[in-house]
């Protein structure tokens, strides 16, 4: 692959990743933007609240993004390994034992074949371990977040308490100095007395993004239930509501709307993966009409799940199979061109690629009949695809990183209590009640 081809592939991979609803990276980009926006908004109202928000947002994101994958990895390296199973075998493959025979037949190595056979012989145990991994990783990540929140709140409480006492002492000292200079008198000062400190379902199990829904549900519940005061509760209600909406619902709807608009306005389907659309192979297959033979061969093999699975393995040059591999629907063994049969292949998604390709080719032929060139057709398809992904990510970033923090600031300034950090005000009142400081 030349330098230009490598750059095109990388650009396509970036767009493909950002537009993939099953990838954690788009969620990380959107949530990271919100973390920055929320932290900046909190610093406007005060440094102490800004620090509290900084720890909360970025600490939570680290647990949110790394917690479940890290715990899954830990479970694989300990429990799964202790039982002698291959952790890369997807338990969904064990649902259809007729199809499983094909997995063993086309295993890329003898070792993988043996591992598949062991999982088959002990499939009940293997499935139970997979379910246990899902439960362990989700609940442990949620428990870690609960612990992190308690630690963060304790740290914030201690820092604010220390700062308030320091401010009070400095104020008292300044007043004494002023009194000494004006009256040449020295008043005795009592040192303050420091007192005590106060204190699933399969698709969710095997989809990283859907697994995040559960963890996000825990986080949202905990934040609202453990809000330190009404001000914080209102802030979390706005923040978590917008976050859940734009991370898991709106982005997909925006993408679909832009795809429908491209089809309606320009008669061009942009539903294929960006890596497929950006590559030259699909374009060449359209130009020489070889795509028709690929579609015909694919349809002929689509008589049963077993025959289609076999076709995918035996026809690496078929354009539909190539597109499935580029889209990561069919995954390859690392550093080889062999299909990794431990990975789950969603045959319905592979069929979907065929349907999308056939639709795009029909649009291509229609465009040529109207005088449009092949280069112009694919240039516009790629441009529309990129615009849809940028529009999806951009709208979410605007909503989460700008509009939501602004709405929270507006709520604070319109509140009777004003912009003051209510947690700080509550701690100050507690110190006054304890006699540590005076009003």
CSV table of C-alpha atoms in Angstrom, one decimal:
chain,number,residue,atom,x,y,z
A,1,UNK,CA,0.0,0.0,0.0
A,2,UNK,CA,1.5,3.4,-1.0
A,3,UNK,CA,1.6,6.5,1.1
A,4,UNK,CA,-1.5,8.0,-0.4
A,5,UNK,CA,-3.4,4.7,0.0
A,6,UNK,CA,-2.3,4.4,3.6
A,7,UNK,CA,-3.5,8.0,4.3
A,8,UNK,CA,-6.9,7.3,2.7
A,9,UNK,CA,-7.2,4.0,4.7
A,10,UNK,CA,-6.4,5.8,7.9
A,11,UNK,CA,-8.9,8.6,7.2
A,12,UNK,CA,-11.5,6.0,6.3
A,13,UNK,CA,-10.8,4.1,9.5
A,14,UNK,CA,-11.2,7.3,11.6
A,15,UNK,CA,-14.6,8.1,10.0
A,16,UNK,CA,-15.6,4.4,10.3
A,17,UNK,CA,-14.7,4.3,14.0
A,18,UNK,CA,-16.5,7.6,14.8
A,19,UNK,CA,-19.6,6.4,12.9
A,20,UNK,CA,-19.7,3.0,14.4
A,21,UNK,CA,-22.6,2.7,16.9
A,22,UNK,CA,-20.9,-0.4,18.5
A,23,UNK,CA,-17.6,1.4,19.2
A,24,UNK,CA,-16.7,3.0,22.5
A,25,UNK,CA,-14.6,5.6,20.8
A,26,UNK,CA,-17.5,7.9,19.7
A,27,UNK,CA,-18.8,7.7,23.3
A,28,UNK,CA,-15.4,8.6,24.6
A,29,UNK,CA,-15.2,11.6,22.3
A,30,UNK,CA,-18.6,12.9,23.2
A,31,UNK,CA,-18.2,12.2,26.9
A,32,UNK,CA,-14.8,13.7,27.0
A,33,UNK,CA,-16.1,16.9,25.4
A,34,UNK,CA,-18.8,17.1,28.1
A,35,UNK,CA,-16.2,16.6,30.8
A,36,UNK,CA,-14.3,19.6,29.6
A,37,UNK,CA,-17.4,21.7,29.2
A,38,UNK,CA,-18.8,20.7,32.6
A,39,UNK,CA,-15.4,21.4,34.3
A,40,UNK,CA,-15.0,24.8,32.7
A,41,UNK,CA,-18.6,25.8,33.7
A,42,UNK,CA,-17.9,24.8,37.3
A,43,UNK,CA,-14.7,26.8,37.4
A,44,UNK,CA,-16.7,29.9,36.5
A,45,UNK,CA,-18.7,29.5,39.7
A,46,UNK,CA,-15.6,28.9,41.8
A,47,UNK,CA,-12.3,27.1,42.0
A,48,UNK,CA,-13.4,24.6,44.7
A,49,UNK,CA,-16.4,23.5,42.7
A,50,UNK,CA,-14.3,23.4,39.6
A,51,UNK,CA,-11.8,21.0,41.3
A,52,UNK,CA,-14.7,18.9,42.6
A,53,UNK,CA,-16.2,18.7,39.1
A,54,UNK,CA,-12.8,17.9,37.5
A,55,UNK,CA,-12.2,14.9,39.8
A,56,UNK,CA,-15.8,13.8,39.3
A,57,UNK,CA,-16.0,14.0,35.6
A,58,UNK,CA,-12.6,12.7,34.5
A,59,UNK,CA,-12.4,10.1,37.3
A,60,UNK,CA,-15.8,8.8,36.3
A,61,UNK,CA,-14.9,8.7,32.6
A,62,UNK,CA,-11.8,6.7,33.4
A,63,UNK,CA,-13.8,4.2,35.4
A,64,UNK,CA,-16.6,4.3,32.8
A,65,UNK,CA,-14.4,3.6,29.8
A,66,UNK,CA,-11.7,1.4,31.4
A,67,UNK,CA,-13.6,-0.3,34.2
A,68,UNK,CA,-15.6,-2.9,32.3
A,69,UNK,CA,-13.0,-3.8,29.6
A,70,UNK,CA,-10.3,-4.0,32.3
A,71,UNK,CA,-12.4,-6.2,34.6
A,72,UNK,CA,-13.3,-8.4,31.6
A,73,UNK,CA,-9.6,-8.8,30.8
A,74,UNK,CA,-8.9,-9.6,34.5
A,75,UNK,CA,-11.7,-12.3,34.5
A,76,UNK,CA,-10.3,-13.8,31.3
A,77,UNK,CA,-6.7,-14.0,32.7
A,78,UNK,CA,-7.8,-15.5,36.0
A,79,UNK,CA,-11.1,-17.4,36.0
A,80,UNK,CA,-11.4,-18.3,32.3
A,81,UNK,CA,-7.7,-19.3,32.2
A,82,UNK,CA,-8.0,-21.4,35.4
A,83,UNK,CA,-10.7,-23.5,33.7
A,84,UNK,CA,-8.5,-23.9,30.7
A,85,UNK,CA,-10.8,-22.2,28.2
A,86,UNK,CA,-9.9,-19.8,25.3
A,87,UNK,CA,-11.4,-16.5,26.4
A,88,UNK,CA,-11.5,-15.3,22.8
A,89,UNK,CA,-14.2,-17.8,21.9
A,90,UNK,CA,-17.5,-15.9,21.7
A,91,UNK,CA,-20.2,-17.8,23.6
A,92,UNK,CA,-22.8,-16.8,21.0
A,93,UNK,CA,-21.2,-19.3,18.7
A,94,UNK,CA,-22.5,-22.1,20.9
A,95,UNK,CA,-26.1,-21.3,20.2
A,96,UNK,CA,-26.2,-23.1,16.9
A,97,UNK,CA,-24.4,-26.4,17.1
A,98,UNK,CA,-24.9,-27.2,13.4
A,99,UNK,CA,-23.1,-23.9,12.5
A,100,UNK,CA,-20.5,-24.7,15.2
A,101,UNK,CA,-19.4,-27.6,13.1
A,102,UNK,CA,-18.3,-25.2,10.4
A,103,UNK,CA,-16.4,-23.1,13.0
A,104,UNK,CA,-14.3,-26.2,13.8
A,105,UNK,CA,-14.0,-27.1,10.1
A,106,UNK,CA,-12.6,-23.7,9.2
A,107,UNK,CA,-10.6,-23.1,12.4
A,108,UNK,CA,-7.4,-21.2,11.3
A,109,UNK,CA,-5.2,-23.5,13.5
A,110,UNK,CA,-5.2,-26.8,15.2
A,111,UNK,CA,-4.9,-25.1,18.6
A,112,UNK,CA,-8.0,-23.0,18.0
A,113,UNK,CA,-9.9,-26.1,16.8
A,114,UNK,CA,-9.0,-27.9,20.0
A,115,UNK,CA,-10.1,-24.9,22.1
A,116,UNK,CA,-13.4,-24.8,20.2
A,117,UNK,CA,-13.9,-28.5,20.8
A,118,UNK,CA,-13.3,-28.1,24.5
A,119,UNK,CA,-15.8,-25.2,24.7
A,120,UNK,CA,-18.3,-27.4,22.9
A,121,UNK,CA,-17.8,-30.3,25.3
A,122,UNK,CA,-18.3,-28.1,28.3
A,123,UNK,CA,-20.6,-25.6,26.8
A,124,UNK,CA,-22.9,-25.2,29.8
A,125,UNK,CA,-19.9,-24.4,32.0
A,126,UNK,CA,-18.4,-22.1,29.3
A,127,UNK,CA,-21.7,-20.2,28.9
A,128,UNK,CA,-22.1,-19.8,32.7
A,129,UNK,CA,-18.6,-18.4,33.0
A,130,UNK,CA,-19.3,-15.9,30.2
A,131,UNK,CA,-22.5,-14.8,32.0
A,132,UNK,CA,-20.4,-14.6,35.3
A,133,UNK,CA,-17.9,-12.4,33.5
A,134,UNK,CA,-20.7,-10.0,32.4
A,135,UNK,CA,-22.1,-9.8,35.9
A,136,UNK,CA,-18.7,-9.5,37.6
A,137,UNK,CA,-17.4,-6.7,35.3
A,138,UNK,CA,-20.6,-4.7,35.4
A,139,UNK,CA,-21.3,-4.9,39.2
A,140,UNK,CA,-17.6,-4.5,40.2
A,141,UNK,CA,-17.3,-1.4,37.9
A,142,UNK,CA,-20.5,0.0,39.5
A,143,UNK,CA,-19.1,-0.7,43.0
A,144,UNK,CA,-15.8,1.0,42.1
A,145,UNK,CA,-17.7,4.0,41.0
A,146,UNK,CA,-19.7,4.2,44.3
A,147,UNK,CA,-16.5,4.0,46.2
A,148,UNK,CA,-14.8,6.6,44.1
A,149,UNK,CA,-17.8,9.0,44.6
A,150,UNK,CA,-17.6,8.6,48.4
A,151,UNK,CA,-13.8,9.2,48.3
A,152,UNK,CA,-14.3,12.3,46.1
A,153,UNK,CA,-17.0,13.7,48.3
A,154,UNK,CA,-14.9,13.1,51.4
A,155,UNK,CA,-11.9,14.8,49.8
A,156,UNK,CA,-13.9,17.8,48.6
A,157,UNK,CA,-15.5,18.1,52.1
A,158,UNK,CA,-12.1,18.1,53.8
A,159,UNK,CA,-10.5,20.6,51.4
A,160,UNK,CA,-13.4,23.0,51.7
A,161,UNK,CA,-13.4,22.7,55.5
A,162,UNK,CA,-9.7,23.3,55.6
A,163,UNK,CA,-10.0,26.3,53.3
A,164,UNK,CA,-12.9,27.9,55.3
A,165,UNK,CA,-11.0,27.5,58.5
A,166,UNK,CA,-7.9,29.1,56.9
A,167,UNK,CA,-9.9,31.9,55.5
A,168,UNK,CA,-11.5,32.6,58.8
A,169,UNK,CA,-8.2,32.5,60.7
A,170,UNK,CA,-6.7,34.9,58.1
A,171,UNK,CA,-9.7,37.2,58.4
A,172,UNK,CA,-9.4,37.2,62.2
A,173,UNK,CA,-5.7,37.9,62.0
A,174,UNK,CA,-6.3,40.8,59.6
A,175,UNK,CA,-8.9,42.2,61.9
A,176,UNK,CA,-6.6,41.9,64.9
A,177,UNK,CA,-3.8,43.7,63.0
A,178,UNK,CA,-6.1,46.5,62.0
A,179,UNK,CA,-7.3,46.9,65.6
A,180,UNK,CA,-3.8,46.8,66.9
A,181,UNK,CA,-2.7,49.5,64.5
A,182,UNK,CA,-5.7,51.8,65.1
A,183,UNK,CA,-6.0,51.4,68.9
A,184,UNK,CA,-2.6,50.0,69.8
A,185,UNK,CA,-4.4,47.3,71.8
A,186,UNK,CA,-3.9,43.6,71.7
A,187,UNK,CA,-7.0,41.3,72.0
A,188,UNK,CA,-6.5,37.7,73.1
A,189,UNK,CA,-7.5,35.2,70.5
A,190,UNK,CA,-8.9,31.8,71.3
A,191,UNK,CA,-7.7,29.0,69.0
A,192,UNK,CA,-10.6,27.2,67.3
A,193,UNK,CA,-11.2,23.7,68.5
A,194,UNK,CA,-11.2,21.1,65.7
A,195,UNK,CA,-14.0,18.6,66.0
A,196,UNK,CA,-14.9,15.3,64.2
A,197,UNK,CA,-15.1,15.1,60.4
A,198,UNK,CA,-18.3,13.9,58.7
A,199,UNK,CA,-18.5,11.0,56.1
A,200,UNK,CA,-28.5,-9.4,31.9
A,201,UNK,CA,-29.5,-10.1,28.7
A,202,UNK,CA,-27.2,-11.5,26.0
A,203,UNK,CA,-27.1,-8.4,23.8
A,204,UNK,CA,-26.0,-6.3,26.7
A,205,UNK,CA,-23.4,-8.9,27.8
A,206,UNK,CA,-21.7,-9.1,24.4
A,207,UNK,CA,-22.1,-5.5,23.2
A,208,UNK,CA,-19.6,-3.1,24.8
A,209,UNK,CA,-21.8,-0.1,24.1
A,210,UNK,CA,-25.0,-1.7,25.5
A,211,UNK,CA,-23.0,-2.9,28.5
A,212,UNK,CA,-22.2,0.7,29.1
A,213,UNK,CA,-26.0,1.5,29.3
A,214,UNK,CA,-26.2,-0.6,32.4
A,215,UNK,CA,-23.1,1.0,34.0
A,216,UNK,CA,-24.5,4.5,33.1
A,217,UNK,CA,-27.8,3.6,34.7
A,218,UNK,CA,-25.9,2.8,37.9
A,219,UNK,CA,-23.9,6.0,37.7
A,220,UNK,CA,-27.0,8.1,37.0
A,221,UNK,CA,-28.9,6.5,39.9
A,222,UNK,CA,-26.0,6.9,42.3
A,223,UNK,CA,-25.4,10.6,41.4
A,224,UNK,CA,-29.0,11.5,41.9
A,225,UNK,CA,-29.5,9.4,45.0
A,226,UNK,CA,-26.2,10.7,46.6
A,227,UNK,CA,-26.5,14.3,45.6
A,228,UNK,CA,-25.3,16.4,48.5
A,229,UNK,CA,-28.0,19.0,48.1
A,230,UNK,CA,-30.9,20.2,45.8
A,231,UNK,CA,-28.4,22.3,43.8
A,232,UNK,CA,-26.3,19.3,43.0
A,233,UNK,CA,-29.4,17.1,42.3
A,234,UNK,CA,-30.7,19.6,39.7
A,235,UNK,CA,-27.3,19.8,38.1
A,236,UNK,CA,-27.0,16.1,37.8
A,237,UNK,CA,-30.5,15.7,36.5
A,238,UNK,CA,-29.7,18.1,33.6
A,239,UNK,CA,-26.3,16.7,33.0
A,240,UNK,CA,-27.2,13.0,33.1
A,241,UNK,CA,-30.4,13.4,31.2
A,242,UNK,CA,-28.6,15.1,28.3
A,243,UNK,CA,-25.7,12.7,28.5
A,244,UNK,CA,-27.9,9.6,28.2
A,245,UNK,CA,-29.9,11.1,25.4
A,246,UNK,CA,-27.0,12.2,23.2
A,247,UNK,CA,-24.7,9.3,23.9
A,248,UNK,CA,-27.2,6.5,23.2
A,249,UNK,CA,-30.2,7.8,21.3
A,250,UNK,CA,-29.8,11.1,19.5
A,251,UNK,CA,-26.4,10.3,17.8
A,252,UNK,CA,-27.9,7.3,16.0
A,253,UNK,CA,-31.0,9.2,15.0
A,254,UNK,CA,-29.0,12.1,13.6
A,255,UNK,CA,-26.9,9.6,11.6
A,256,UNK,CA,-30.0,7.9,10.2
A,257,UNK,CA,-31.6,11.3,9.4
A,258,UNK,CA,-28.5,12.4,7.4
A,259,UNK,CA,-28.3,9.0,5.6
A,260,UNK,CA,-32.0,9.3,4.7
A,261,UNK,CA,-31.4,12.9,3.5
A,262,UNK,CA,-28.5,11.8,1.3
A,263,UNK,CA,-30.6,9.1,-0.3
A,264,UNK,CA,-33.7,11.4,-0.8
A,265,UNK,CA,-31.8,14.5,-2.0
A,266,UNK,CA,-28.9,13.0,-3.9
A,267,UNK,CA,-30.1,9.4,-4.6
A,268,UNK,CA,-27.0,8.0,-2.9
A,269,UNK,CA,-26.9,5.4,-0.1
A,270,UNK,CA,-24.2,6.1,2.4
A,271,UNK,CA,-25.0,3.2,4.8
A,272,UNK,CA,-21.9,1.1,4.1
A,273,UNK,CA,-18.9,1.4,6.3
A,274,UNK,CA,-16.6,4.3,5.5
A,275,UNK,CA,-13.6,1.9,5.0
A,276,UNK,CA,-15.6,0.2,2.2
A,277,UNK,CA,-16.8,3.5,0.6
A,278,UNK,CA,-13.4,5.1,0.8
A,279,UNK,CA,-11.5,2.2,-0.7
A,280,UNK,CA,-10.9,1.7,-4.4
A,281,UNK,CA,-11.9,-1.9,-4.6
A,282,UNK,CA,-15.6,-1.3,-4.4
A,283,UNK,CA,-15.3,1.5,-7.0
A,284,UNK,CA,-13.4,-0.7,-9.4
A,285,UNK,CA,-16.0,-3.5,-9.0
A,286,UNK,CA,-18.7,-1.1,-9.9
A,287,UNK,CA,-16.8,0.2,-12.9
A,288,UNK,CA,-16.1,-3.2,-14.4
A,289,UNK,CA,-19.5,-4.6,-13.2
A,290,UNK,CA,-17.8,-7.5,-11.4
A,291,UNK,CA,-19.9,-6.5,-8.4
A,292,UNK,CA,-22.9,-8.2,-10.1
A,293,UNK,CA,-21.2,-11.5,-10.1
A,294,UNK,CA,-20.2,-11.1,-6.4
A,295,UNK,CA,-23.9,-10.4,-5.5
A,296,UNK,CA,-25.1,-13.4,-7.6
A,297,UNK,CA,-22.6,-15.8,-6.0
A,298,UNK,CA,-23.6,-14.5,-2.5
A,299,UNK,CA,-27.3,-14.9,-3.2
A,300,UNK,CA,-26.7,-18.5,-4.5
A,301,UNK,CA,-24.9,-19.4,-1.2
A,302,UNK,CA,-27.6,-17.8,1.0
A,303,UNK,CA,-29.7,-20.9,1.2
A,304,UNK,CA,-28.8,-21.8,4.7
A,305,UNK,CA,-26.6,-20.4,7.6
A,306,UNK,CA,-24.1,-23.2,7.1
A,307,UNK,CA,-23.7,-22.7,3.4
A,308,UNK,CA,-23.4,-18.9,3.8
A,309,UNK,CA,-20.8,-19.4,6.5
A,310,UNK,CA,-18.9,-21.7,4.3
A,311,UNK,CA,-19.1,-19.3,1.4
A,312,UNK,CA,-17.6,-16.5,3.5
A,313,UNK,CA,-14.6,-18.7,4.2
A,314,UNK,CA,-14.1,-20.1,0.7
A,315,UNK,CA,-14.6,-16.9,-1.3
A,316,UNK,CA,-12.1,-14.3,0.0
A,317,UNK,CA,-12.2,-12.4,-3.3
A,318,UNK,CA,-16.0,-11.9,-3.3
A,319,UNK,CA,-16.7,-8.2,-2.9
A,320,UNK,CA,-19.4,-8.7,-0.3
A,321,UNK,CA,-17.0,-10.9,1.8
A,322,UNK,CA,-14.2,-8.2,1.4
A,323,UNK,CA,-16.6,-5.5,2.6
A,324,UNK,CA,-17.6,-7.6,5.6
A,325,UNK,CA,-14.0,-8.0,6.5
A,326,UNK,CA,-13.3,-4.3,6.1
A,327,UNK,CA,-16.3,-3.5,8.2
A,328,UNK,CA,-15.0,-5.8,11.0
A,329,UNK,CA,-18.2,-7.9,10.8
A,330,UNK,CA,-15.9,-10.8,9.8
A,331,UNK,CA,-12.8,-10.6,11.9
A,332,UNK,CA,-9.4,-11.9,10.9
A,333,UNK,CA,-6.8,-13.7,13.0
A,334,UNK,CA,-4.2,-11.2,14.0
A,335,UNK,CA,-1.4,-10.7,11.4
A,336,UNK,CA,-3.1,-13.1,9.0
A,337,UNK,CA,-5.7,-13.2,6.3
A,338,UNK,CA,-7.5,-16.1,7.9
A,339,UNK,CA,-10.9,-15.7,9.5
A,340,UNK,CA,-10.8,-16.1,13.3
A,341,UNK,CA,-13.6,-18.6,13.9
A,342,UNK,CA,-13.6,-17.9,17.6
A,343,UNK,CA,-15.2,-14.5,16.8
A,344,UNK,CA,-19.0,-14.3,16.3
A,345,UNK,CA,-20.1,-13.5,12.8
A,346,UNK,CA,-23.5,-11.9,12.6
A,347,UNK,CA,-24.8,-13.4,9.3
A,348,UNK,CA,-27.7,-11.0,9.2
A,349,UNK,CA,-25.2,-8.1,9.2
A,350,UNK,CA,-23.3,-9.7,6.3
A,351,UNK,CA,-26.6,-10.0,4.4
A,352,UNK,CA,-27.2,-6.4,5.1
A,353,UNK,CA,-23.9,-5.5,3.4
A,354,UNK,CA,-25.1,-7.3,0.3
A,355,UNK,CA,-28.4,-5.3,0.4
A,356,UNK,CA,-26.6,-2.0,0.9
A,357,UNK,CA,-24.2,-2.7,-1.9
A,358,UNK,CA,-26.9,-3.7,-4.4
A,359,UNK,CA,-28.8,-0.5,-3.6
A,360,UNK,CA,-25.7,1.6,-4.1
A,361,UNK,CA,-24.9,-0.1,-7.4
A,362,UNK,CA,-28.4,0.6,-8.7
A,363,UNK,CA,-28.0,4.2,-7.8
A,364,UNK,CA,-24.6,4.2,-9.5
A,365,UNK,CA,-26.1,2.9,-12.7
A,366,UNK,CA,-28.8,5.5,-12.6
A,367,UNK,CA,-26.3,8.3,-12.1
A,368,UNK,CA,-24.2,7.1,-15.1
A,369,UNK,CA,-27.3,7.0,-17.3
A,370,UNK,CA,-27.8,10.7,-16.4
A,371,UNK,CA,-24.2,11.6,-17.4
A,372,UNK,CA,-22.5,11.5,-14.1
A,373,UNK,CA,-19.0,10.0,-14.0
A,374,UNK,CA,-17.9,7.2,-11.7
A,375,UNK,CA,-15.3,9.6,-10.1
A,376,UNK,CA,-18.0,12.2,-9.4
A,377,UNK,CA,-20.4,9.6,-8.0
A,378,UNK,CA,-18.0,8.1,-5.5
A,379,UNK,CA,-16.5,11.5,-4.6
A,380,UNK,CA,-20.0,12.7,-3.5
A,381,UNK,CA,-20.8,9.4,-1.7
A,382,UNK,CA,-17.6,9.7,0.3
A,383,UNK,CA,-18.2,13.4,1.0
A,384,UNK,CA,-21.8,12.7,2.2
A,385,UNK,CA,-20.6,9.8,4.4
A,386,UNK,CA,-18.1,12.1,6.1
A,387,UNK,CA,-20.6,14.9,6.5
A,388,UNK,CA,-23.0,12.5,8.2
A,389,UNK,CA,-20.4,11.3,10.7
A,390,UNK,CA,-19.1,14.8,11.4
A,391,UNK,CA,-22.7,16.0,11.8
A,392,UNK,CA,-23.5,13.2,14.3
A,393,UNK,CA,-20.4,13.8,16.4
A,394,UNK,CA,-20.5,17.6,16.0
A,395,UNK,CA,-24.2,17.9,17.2
A,396,UNK,CA,-23.5,15.7,20.2
A,397,UNK,CA,-20.3,17.7,21.1
A,398,UNK,CA,-22.2,21.0,20.8
A,399,UNK,CA,-25.1,19.7,23.0
A,400,UNK,CA,-22.9,18.0,25.6
A,401,UNK,CA,-19.9,20.3,25.7
A,402,UNK,CA,-21.5,23.7,25.3
A,403,UNK,CA,-25.3,23.7,25.6
A,404,UNK,CA,-25.6,21.4,28.7
A,405,UNK,CA,-23.0,23.2,30.7
A,406,UNK,CA,-24.5,26.6,29.7
A,407,UNK,CA,-28.0,25.4,30.8
A,408,UNK,CA,-26.6,24.3,34.1
A,409,UNK,CA,-24.9,27.7,34.6
A,410,UNK,CA,-28.1,29.5,33.7
A,411,UNK,CA,-30.0,27.4,36.2
A,412,UNK,CA,-27.5,28.3,38.9
A,413,UNK,CA,-27.6,32.0,38.2
A,414,UNK,CA,-31.4,32.0,38.1
A,415,UNK,CA,-31.6,30.1,41.4
A,416,UNK,CA,-32.4,32.0,44.6
A,417,UNK,CA,-29.2,30.8,46.2
A,418,UNK,CA,-27.2,32.3,43.3
A,419,UNK,CA,-24.0,30.8,41.9
A,420,UNK,CA,-22.4,30.0,45.3
A,421,UNK,CA,-21.3,26.3,45.6
A,422,UNK,CA,-24.0,25.0,48.0
A,423,UNK,CA,-21.8,22.2,49.4
A,424,UNK,CA,-19.4,24.9,50.5
A,425,UNK,CA,-22.2,26.9,52.1
A,426,UNK,CA,-23.4,23.8,53.9
A,427,UNK,CA,-20.0,23.0,55.3
A,428,UNK,CA,-19.6,26.6,56.4
A,429,UNK,CA,-22.9,26.5,58.3
A,430,UNK,CA,-21.7,23.2,59.9
A,431,UNK,CA,-18.4,24.8,61.1
A,432,UNK,CA,-20.4,27.7,62.6
A,433,UNK,CA,-22.7,25.2,64.4
A,434,UNK,CA,-19.6,23.4,65.7
A,435,UNK,CA,-18.1,26.6,67.0
A,436,UNK,CA,-15.0,26.2,64.8
A,437,UNK,CA,-15.6,29.5,63.1
A,438,UNK,CA,-18.0,32.4,63.6
A,439,UNK,CA,-20.5,33.9,61.2
